[in-house]
Amino acid sequence: KAGVTQTPRYLIKTRGQQVTLSCSPISGHRSVSWYQQTPGQGLQFLFEYFSETQRNKGNFPGRFSGRQFSNSRSEMNVSTLELGDSALYLCASGETSGGETQYFGPGTRLLVL
Amino acid sequence: GNSVTQMEGPVTLSEEAFLTINCTYTATGYPSLFWYVQYPGEGLQLLLKATKADDKGSNKGFEATYRKETTSFHLEKGSVQVSDSAVYFCALSFYKLTFGKGTLLTVNP
C-alpha cells in the first residue's frame, strides 16, 4: 500500500497570507490527524478528522482549520499567517479514530517570512 | 492532563553499544504507548507499540515493555548501528497522540 502523502513538501509564505496543506491517507484509512512540529514546542496535536467530521481538536487558535473529504483526503488551512507558524506540519492516518496506531507522512515544511 | 517525559539528549554511542532511552508517562486511564523514530528531513515512522500493561513491543532489534507500576516505557537495543542515528519520540495515545520532546541519538562507527 502507498503511504501517507503530503503536498506541497515545502512552502514559503509571508505574514498575513493564508496557506492550504493537503494530505492523502493510506488507502482504507478514515482517520486523519494533523500535528505541528517546532523546535521550541515539539510535536503538538492540531485536530483529527474521521469520516469527514472533526473528532478532536488541540489548543490552537481559530486561524487553524481543516476539513476532510469523502475520499478521506484532508486539507489544513492557516489564515493570517504569523512568523510563529513556521513549522513542519505532519499528517497522520489511521484506521480508527482516537489516536491508535497512526502512520505519518513526510510533512510539509512551512516558512513564514 | 496526559504527558510524556523522556530523557533529554543528545545521546552519543559507539557502534554495537547498548542503548536505553527512558520514557515515563502520566495519564488518566490506560493509554497505548508508542515509540516513533524520525530521520533527518523525514516524517515520523512507527517503531513499536504496546497496548496494555506488561506488553512488550519489538521491531528491528528495539524493545520496550509497558510497565504500569512504574508508568514507564523505556526503549532498549542491545547493539546499535550507525543507521540507528535519528530522533526518537515516546508517545501515548488517548484520543490523540501526546509526544515527549524527543531524544537525538548519534551512533559513531
PDB file of C-alpha atoms in Angstrom:
ATOM      1  CA  LYS A   1       0.000   0.000   0.000  1.00  0.00           C
ATOM      2  CA  ALA A   2       1.155   3.522  -0.652  1.00  0.00           C
ATOM      3  CA  GLY A   3       1.963   5.538   2.428  1.00  0.00           C
ATOM      4  CA  VAL A   4       0.634   8.877   3.565  1.00  0.00           C
ATOM      5  CA  THR A   5       1.374  11.643   1.096  1.00  0.00           C
ATOM      6  CA  GLN A   6       1.506  15.342   1.782  1.00  0.00           C
ATOM      7  CA  THR A   7       1.688  18.246  -0.629  1.00  0.00           C
ATOM      8  CA  PRO A   8       3.439  20.508  -1.016  1.00  0.00           C
ATOM      9  CA  ARG A   9       6.616  19.431   0.748  1.00  0.00           C
ATOM     10  CA  TYR A  10       7.955  22.954   1.138  1.00  0.00           C
ATOM     11  CA  LEU A  11       6.228  26.297   1.224  1.00  0.00           C
ATOM     12  CA  ILE A  12       7.320  29.883   1.771  1.00  0.00           C
ATOM     13  CA  LYS A  13       4.702  32.495   2.643  1.00  0.00           C
ATOM     14  CA  THR A  14       4.691  35.993   4.076  1.00  0.00           C
ATOM     15  CA  ARG A  15       2.941  37.236   7.179  1.00  0.00           C
ATOM     16  CA  GLY A  16      -0.770  37.818   6.734  1.00  0.00           C
ATOM     17  CA  GLN A  17      -1.180  35.356   3.888  1.00  0.00           C
ATOM     18  CA  GLN A  18      -3.094  32.139   4.151  1.00  0.00           C
ATOM     19  CA  VAL A  19      -1.999  28.619   3.225  1.00  0.00           C
ATOM     20  CA  THR A  20      -3.634  25.284   2.494  1.00  0.00           C
ATOM     21  CA  LEU A  21      -1.861  21.980   3.022  1.00  0.00           C
ATOM     22  CA  SER A  22      -3.065  18.660   1.682  1.00  0.00           C
ATOM     23  CA  CYS A  23      -2.859  15.120   2.988  1.00  0.00           C
ATOM     24  CA  SER A  24      -3.822  11.814   1.372  1.00  0.00           C
ATOM     25  CA  PRO A  25      -4.082   8.966   3.890  1.00  0.00           C
ATOM     26  CA  ILE A  26      -3.243   5.324   3.410  1.00  0.00           C
ATOM     27  CA  SER A  27      -5.925   3.612   1.350  1.00  0.00           C
ATOM     28  CA  GLY A  28      -8.727   2.413   3.612  1.00  0.00           C
ATOM     29  CA  HIS A  29      -7.828   4.706   6.498  1.00  0.00           C
ATOM     30  CA  ARG A  30     -10.623   7.053   7.533  1.00  0.00           C
ATOM     31  CA  SER A  31      -8.860   8.972  10.284  1.00  0.00           C
ATOM     32  CA  VAL A  32      -6.545  11.877   9.507  1.00  0.00           C
ATOM     33  CA  SER A  33      -4.779  13.842  12.225  1.00  0.00           C
ATOM     34  CA  TRP A  34      -2.595  16.916  11.914  1.00  0.00           C
ATOM     35  CA  TYR A  35       0.381  17.821  14.095  1.00  0.00           C
ATOM     36  CA  GLN A  36       2.677  20.825  14.233  1.00  0.00           C
ATOM     37  CA  GLN A  37       6.362  20.268  14.968  1.00  0.00           C
ATOM     38  CA  THR A  38       8.610  23.123  16.065  1.00  0.00           C
ATOM     39  CA  PRO A  39      11.990  23.124  17.840  1.00  0.00           C
ATOM     40  CA  GLY A  40      10.535  25.002  20.798  1.00  0.00           C
ATOM     41  CA  GLN A  41       7.179  23.323  21.343  1.00  0.00           C
ATOM     42  CA  GLY A  42       7.894  19.897  19.893  1.00  0.00           C
ATOM     43  CA  LEU A  43       5.023  17.904  18.429  1.00  0.00           C
ATOM     44  CA  GLN A  44       1.591  19.311  19.120  1.00  0.00           C
ATOM     45  CA  PHE A  45      -1.802  17.936  18.083  1.00  0.00           C
ATOM     46  CA  LEU A  46      -3.907  20.224  15.905  1.00  0.00           C
ATOM     47  CA  PHE A  47      -7.031  18.214  15.097  1.00  0.00           C
ATOM     48  CA  GLU A  48      -8.387  14.891  13.907  1.00  0.00           C
ATOM     49  CA  TYR A  49     -10.953  14.139  11.255  1.00  0.00           C
ATOM     50  CA  PHE A  50     -12.785  10.863  10.898  1.00  0.00           C
ATOM     51  CA  SER A  51     -15.394  10.208   8.225  1.00  0.00           C
ATOM     52  CA  GLU A  52     -15.494  13.921   7.344  1.00  0.00           C
ATOM     53  CA  THR A  53     -16.186  15.003  10.952  1.00  0.00           C
ATOM     54  CA  GLN A  54     -13.781  16.741  13.286  1.00  0.00           C
ATOM     55  CA  ARG A  55     -13.453  14.412  16.270  1.00  0.00           C
ATOM     56  CA  ASN A  56     -10.817  16.091  18.402  1.00  0.00           C
ATOM     57  CA  LYS A  57      -9.149  19.468  18.476  1.00  0.00           C
ATOM     58  CA  GLY A  58      -5.951  20.686  20.060  1.00  0.00           C
ATOM     59  CA  ASN A  59      -5.255  24.011  21.683  1.00  0.00           C
ATOM     60  CA  PHE A  60      -4.649  26.170  18.627  1.00  0.00           C
ATOM     61  CA  PRO A  61      -6.307  29.435  17.601  1.00  0.00           C
ATOM     62  CA  GLY A  62      -9.196  29.511  15.166  1.00  0.00           C
ATOM     63  CA  ARG A  63      -6.821  30.562  12.371  1.00  0.00           C
ATOM     64  CA  PHE A  64      -6.050  26.858  12.067  1.00  0.00           C
ATOM     65  CA  SER A  65      -8.822  24.889  10.438  1.00  0.00           C
ATOM     66  CA  GLY A  66      -9.264  21.744   8.469  1.00  0.00           C
ATOM     67  CA  ARG A  67     -11.648  19.562   6.597  1.00  0.00           C
ATOM     68  CA  GLN A  68     -11.905  16.051   5.275  1.00  0.00           C
ATOM     69  CA  PHE A  69     -13.436  14.920   2.026  1.00  0.00           C
ATOM     70  CA  SER A  70     -15.484  11.827   1.274  1.00  0.00           C
ATOM     71  CA  ASN A  71     -12.370  10.039  -0.065  1.00  0.00           C
ATOM     72  CA  SER A  72     -10.679  10.686   3.323  1.00  0.00           C
ATOM     73  CA  ARG A  73      -8.229  13.201   1.890  1.00  0.00           C
ATOM     74  CA  SER A  74      -7.784  16.131   4.234  1.00  0.00           C
ATOM     75  CA  GLU A  75      -6.752  19.727   3.966  1.00  0.00           C
ATOM     76  CA  MET A  76      -5.482  22.046   6.639  1.00  0.00           C
ATOM     77  CA  ASN A  77      -5.769  25.810   6.312  1.00  0.00           C
ATOM     78  CA  VAL A  78      -3.963  28.509   8.227  1.00  0.00           C
ATOM     79  CA  SER A  79      -5.202  32.060   7.755  1.00  0.00           C
ATOM     80  CA  THR A  80      -3.430  35.310   8.587  1.00  0.00           C
ATOM     81  CA  LEU A  81      -0.052  33.653   8.907  1.00  0.00           C
ATOM     82  CA  GLU A  82       2.295  34.676  11.707  1.00  0.00           C
ATOM     83  CA  LEU A  83       6.053  34.184  11.948  1.00  0.00           C
ATOM     84  CA  GLY A  84       5.460  31.643  14.717  1.00  0.00           C
ATOM     85  CA  ASP A  85       3.505  29.427  12.333  1.00  0.00           C
ATOM     86  CA  SER A  86       6.786  28.393  10.690  1.00  0.00           C
ATOM     87  CA  ALA A  87       6.958  24.677  11.371  1.00  0.00           C
ATOM     88  CA  LEU A  88       6.844  21.181   9.977  1.00  0.00           C
ATOM     89  CA  TYR A  89       3.202  20.147   9.607  1.00  0.00           C
ATOM     90  CA  LEU A  90       2.702  16.405   9.816  1.00  0.00           C
ATOM     91  CA  CYS A  91      -0.327  14.471   8.778  1.00  0.00           C
ATOM     92  CA  ALA A  92      -1.055  11.001  10.151  1.00  0.00           C
ATOM     93  CA  SER A  93      -3.623   8.452   9.100  1.00  0.00           C
ATOM     94  CA  GLY A  94      -5.206   5.601  10.987  1.00  0.00           C
ATOM     95  CA  GLU A  95      -7.930   3.011  10.620  1.00  0.00           C
ATOM     96  CA  THR A  96      -9.839   4.162  13.697  1.00  0.00           C
ATOM     97  CA  SER A  97     -10.475   7.436  15.449  1.00  0.00           C
ATOM     98  CA  GLY A  98      -8.764   8.392  18.672  1.00  0.00           C
ATOM     99  CA  GLY A  99      -5.061   8.204  18.082  1.00  0.00           C
ATOM    100  CA  GLU A 100      -4.424   4.489  17.938  1.00  0.00           C
ATOM    101  CA  THR A 101      -1.572   3.426  15.665  1.00  0.00           C
ATOM    102  CA  GLN A 102      -1.122   6.337  13.320  1.00  0.00           C
ATOM    103  CA  TYR A 103       1.136   6.422  10.275  1.00  0.00           C
ATOM    104  CA  PHE A 104       2.798   9.674   9.387  1.00  0.00           C
ATOM    105  CA  GLY A 105       3.519  11.385   6.110  1.00  0.00           C
ATOM    106  CA  PRO A 106       6.787  13.178   5.304  1.00  0.00           C
ATOM    107  CA  GLY A 107       5.400  16.555   6.325  1.00  0.00           C
ATOM    108  CA  THR A 108       5.085  19.999   4.798  1.00  0.00           C
ATOM    109  CA  ARG A 109       7.733  22.460   5.885  1.00  0.00           C
ATOM    110  CA  LEU A 110       6.216  25.948   6.081  1.00  0.00           C
ATOM    111  CA  LEU A 111       8.380  29.023   6.378  1.00  0.00           C
ATOM    112  CA  VAL A 112       6.659  32.330   7.121  1.00  0.00           C
ATOM    113  CA  LEU A 113       8.677  35.455   6.341  1.00  0.00           C
TER     114      LEU A 113
ATOM    115  CA  GLY B   1      -3.690  16.039  31.652  1.00  0.00           C
ATOM    116  CA  ASN B   2      -1.688  13.403  29.841  1.00  0.00           C
ATOM    117  CA  SER B   3       2.036  13.916  29.417  1.00  0.00           C
ATOM    118  CA  VAL B   4       5.205  12.089  28.392  1.00  0.00           C
ATOM    119  CA  THR B   5       8.680  12.707  29.765  1.00  0.00           C
ATOM    120  CA  GLN B   6      11.691  11.229  28.028  1.00  0.00           C
ATOM    121  CA  MET B   7      15.359  11.590  28.715  1.00  0.00           C
ATOM    122  CA  GLU B   8      16.986  14.650  27.282  1.00  0.00           C
ATOM    123  CA  GLY B   9      19.598  14.111  24.665  1.00  0.00           C
ATOM    124  CA  PRO B  10      21.697  14.136  22.827  1.00  0.00           C
ATOM    125  CA  VAL B  11      22.871  10.576  23.330  1.00  0.00           C
ATOM    126  CA  THR B  12      26.113   9.597  21.612  1.00  0.00           C
ATOM    127  CA  LEU B  13      27.165   5.960  21.431  1.00  0.00           C
ATOM    128  CA  SER B  14      29.697   3.851  19.606  1.00  0.00           C
ATOM    129  CA  GLU B  15      28.518   1.178  17.198  1.00  0.00           C
ATOM    130  CA  GLU B  16      27.488  -2.069  18.952  1.00  0.00           C
ATOM    131  CA  ALA B  17      26.878  -0.297  22.289  1.00  0.00           C
ATOM    132  CA  PHE B  18      23.748  -0.909  24.364  1.00  0.00           C
ATOM    133  CA  LEU B  19      21.017   1.703  24.123  1.00  0.00           C
ATOM    134  CA  THR B  20      18.450   2.781  26.695  1.00  0.00           C
ATOM    135  CA  ILE B  21      16.185   5.801  26.279  1.00  0.00           C
ATOM    136  CA  ASN B  22      13.991   6.372  29.302  1.00  0.00           C
ATOM    137  CA  CYS B  23      10.335   7.307  28.961  1.00  0.00           C
ATOM    138  CA  THR B  24       7.742   7.833  31.670  1.00  0.00           C
ATOM    139  CA  TYR B  25       4.154   8.948  31.303  1.00  0.00           C
ATOM    140  CA  THR B  26       1.270  10.463  33.199  1.00  0.00           C
ATOM    141  CA  ALA B  27      -2.185   9.548  32.019  1.00  0.00           C
ATOM    142  CA  THR B  28      -5.766   9.142  33.052  1.00  0.00           C
ATOM    143  CA  GLY B  29      -6.962   5.719  32.058  1.00  0.00           C
ATOM    144  CA  TYR B  30      -4.862   3.152  30.264  1.00  0.00           C
ATOM    145  CA  PRO B  31      -3.309   4.538  27.105  1.00  0.00           C
ATOM    146  CA  SER B  32      -1.467   2.716  24.377  1.00  0.00           C
ATOM    147  CA  LEU B  33       2.241   3.532  24.220  1.00  0.00           C
ATOM    148  CA  PHE B  34       4.434   4.062  21.178  1.00  0.00           C
ATOM    149  CA  TRP B  35       7.955   4.778  20.068  1.00  0.00           C
ATOM    150  CA  TYR B  36       8.383   6.717  16.848  1.00  0.00           C
ATOM    151  CA  VAL B  37      11.649   7.482  15.027  1.00  0.00           C
ATOM    152  CA  GLN B  38      12.397  10.490  12.851  1.00  0.00           C
ATOM    153  CA  TYR B  39      15.310  10.542  10.422  1.00  0.00           C
ATOM    154  CA  PRO B  40      16.645  13.890   9.174  1.00  0.00           C
ATOM    155  CA  GLY B  41      14.253  15.618   6.803  1.00  0.00           C
ATOM    156  CA  GLU B  42      11.559  12.983   7.173  1.00  0.00           C
ATOM    157  CA  GLY B  43       8.295  12.387   8.977  1.00  0.00           C
ATOM    158  CA  LEU B  44       7.775  10.021  11.888  1.00  0.00           C
ATOM    159  CA  GLN B  45       8.000   6.269  11.497  1.00  0.00           C
ATOM    160  CA  LEU B  46       6.248   3.956  13.919  1.00  0.00           C
ATOM    161  CA  LEU B  47       8.949   1.855  15.581  1.00  0.00           C
ATOM    162  CA  LEU B  48       6.952  -0.204  18.067  1.00  0.00           C
ATOM    163  CA  LYS B  49       3.888  -0.121  20.268  1.00  0.00           C
ATOM    164  CA  ALA B  50       2.266  -1.747  23.296  1.00  0.00           C
ATOM    165  CA  THR B  51      -1.407  -1.565  24.088  1.00  0.00           C
ATOM    166  CA  LYS B  52      -1.677  -2.899  27.639  1.00  0.00           C
ATOM    167  CA  ALA B  53       0.339  -3.434  30.792  1.00  0.00           C
ATOM    168  CA  ASP B  54       3.230  -5.931  30.534  1.00  0.00           C
ATOM    169  CA  ASP B  55       3.025  -5.968  26.728  1.00  0.00           C
ATOM    170  CA  LYS B  56       6.421  -5.887  25.034  1.00  0.00           C
ATOM    171  CA  GLY B  57       6.708  -4.132  21.694  1.00  0.00           C
ATOM    172  CA  SER B  58       9.623  -5.026  19.460  1.00  0.00           C
ATOM    173  CA  ASN B  59      10.913  -4.189  15.996  1.00  0.00           C
ATOM    174  CA  LYS B  60      14.316  -4.096  14.254  1.00  0.00           C
ATOM    175  CA  GLY B  61      16.092  -5.138  17.457  1.00  0.00           C
ATOM    176  CA  PHE B  62      14.422  -2.422  19.548  1.00  0.00           C
ATOM    177  CA  GLU B  63      12.247  -3.386  22.514  1.00  0.00           C
ATOM    178  CA  ALA B  64      10.093  -1.616  25.085  1.00  0.00           C
ATOM    179  CA  THR B  65       7.864  -3.020  27.847  1.00  0.00           C
ATOM    180  CA  TYR B  66       4.701  -1.302  29.110  1.00  0.00           C
ATOM    181  CA  ARG B  67       5.227  -1.017  32.880  1.00  0.00           C
ATOM    182  CA  LYS B  68       2.067   0.189  34.581  1.00  0.00           C
ATOM    183  CA  GLU B  69       3.535   0.093  38.105  1.00  0.00           C
ATOM    184  CA  THR B  70       6.336   2.490  37.165  1.00  0.00           C
ATOM    185  CA  THR B  71       4.406   4.237  34.351  1.00  0.00           C
ATOM    186  CA  SER B  72       7.346   3.668  32.054  1.00  0.00           C
ATOM    187  CA  PHE B  73       8.060   2.515  28.514  1.00  0.00           C
ATOM    188  CA  HIS B  74      11.847   2.555  28.163  1.00  0.00           C
ATOM    189  CA  LEU B  75      13.349   1.874  24.728  1.00  0.00           C
ATOM    190  CA  GLU B  76      16.277  -0.575  24.531  1.00  0.00           C
ATOM    191  CA  LYS B  77      18.501  -2.068  21.864  1.00  0.00           C
ATOM    192  CA  GLY B  78      21.318  -4.466  22.524  1.00  0.00           C
ATOM    193  CA  SER B  79      23.686  -3.361  19.755  1.00  0.00           C
ATOM    194  CA  VAL B  80      23.165  -0.073  17.923  1.00  0.00           C
ATOM    195  CA  GLN B  81      24.278   0.655  14.379  1.00  0.00           C
ATOM    196  CA  VAL B  82      25.259   3.890  12.648  1.00  0.00           C
ATOM    197  CA  SER B  83      21.988   3.680  10.735  1.00  0.00           C
ATOM    198  CA  ASP B  84      20.057   3.986  14.044  1.00  0.00           C
ATOM    199  CA  SER B  85      21.119   7.629  14.321  1.00  0.00           C
ATOM    200  CA  ALA B  86      17.869   9.594  14.487  1.00  0.00           C
ATOM    201  CA  VAL B  87      15.480  11.335  16.880  1.00  0.00           C
ATOM    202  CA  TYR B  88      13.316   9.001  18.962  1.00  0.00           C
ATOM    203  CA  PHE B  89       9.919  10.034  20.334  1.00  0.00           C
ATOM    204  CA  CYS B  90       7.936   8.310  23.028  1.00  0.00           C
ATOM    205  CA  ALA B  91       4.173   8.851  22.792  1.00  0.00           C
ATOM    206  CA  LEU B  92       0.925   7.851  24.410  1.00  0.00           C
ATOM    207  CA  SER B  93      -2.442   7.554  22.776  1.00  0.00           C
ATOM    208  CA  PHE B  94      -5.626   8.651  24.486  1.00  0.00           C
ATOM    209  CA  TYR B  95      -7.927  10.218  21.895  1.00  0.00           C
ATOM    210  CA  LYS B  96      -4.801  11.756  20.351  1.00  0.00           C
ATOM    211  CA  LEU B  97      -1.056  11.196  20.378  1.00  0.00           C
ATOM    212  CA  THR B  98       0.858  13.052  23.081  1.00  0.00           C
ATOM    213  CA  PHE B  99       4.612  13.084  22.479  1.00  0.00           C
ATOM    214  CA  GLY B 100       7.717  13.521  24.536  1.00  0.00           C
ATOM    215  CA  LYS B 101      10.247  16.112  23.421  1.00  0.00           C
ATOM    216  CA  GLY B 102      12.404  13.618  21.560  1.00  0.00           C
ATOM    217  CA  THR B 103      15.887  12.222  22.113  1.00  0.00           C
ATOM    218  CA  LEU B 104      18.589  12.679  19.490  1.00  0.00           C
ATOM    219  CA  LEU B 105      20.725   9.563  19.129  1.00  0.00           C
ATOM    220  CA  THR B 106      24.044   9.673  17.305  1.00  0.00           C
ATOM    221  CA  VAL B 107      25.923   6.432  16.727  1.00  0.00           C
ATOM    222  CA  ASN B 108      29.568   6.694  15.711  1.00  0.00           C
ATOM    223  CA  PRO B 109      31.436   3.979  13.783  1.00  0.00           C
TER     224      PRO B 109
END
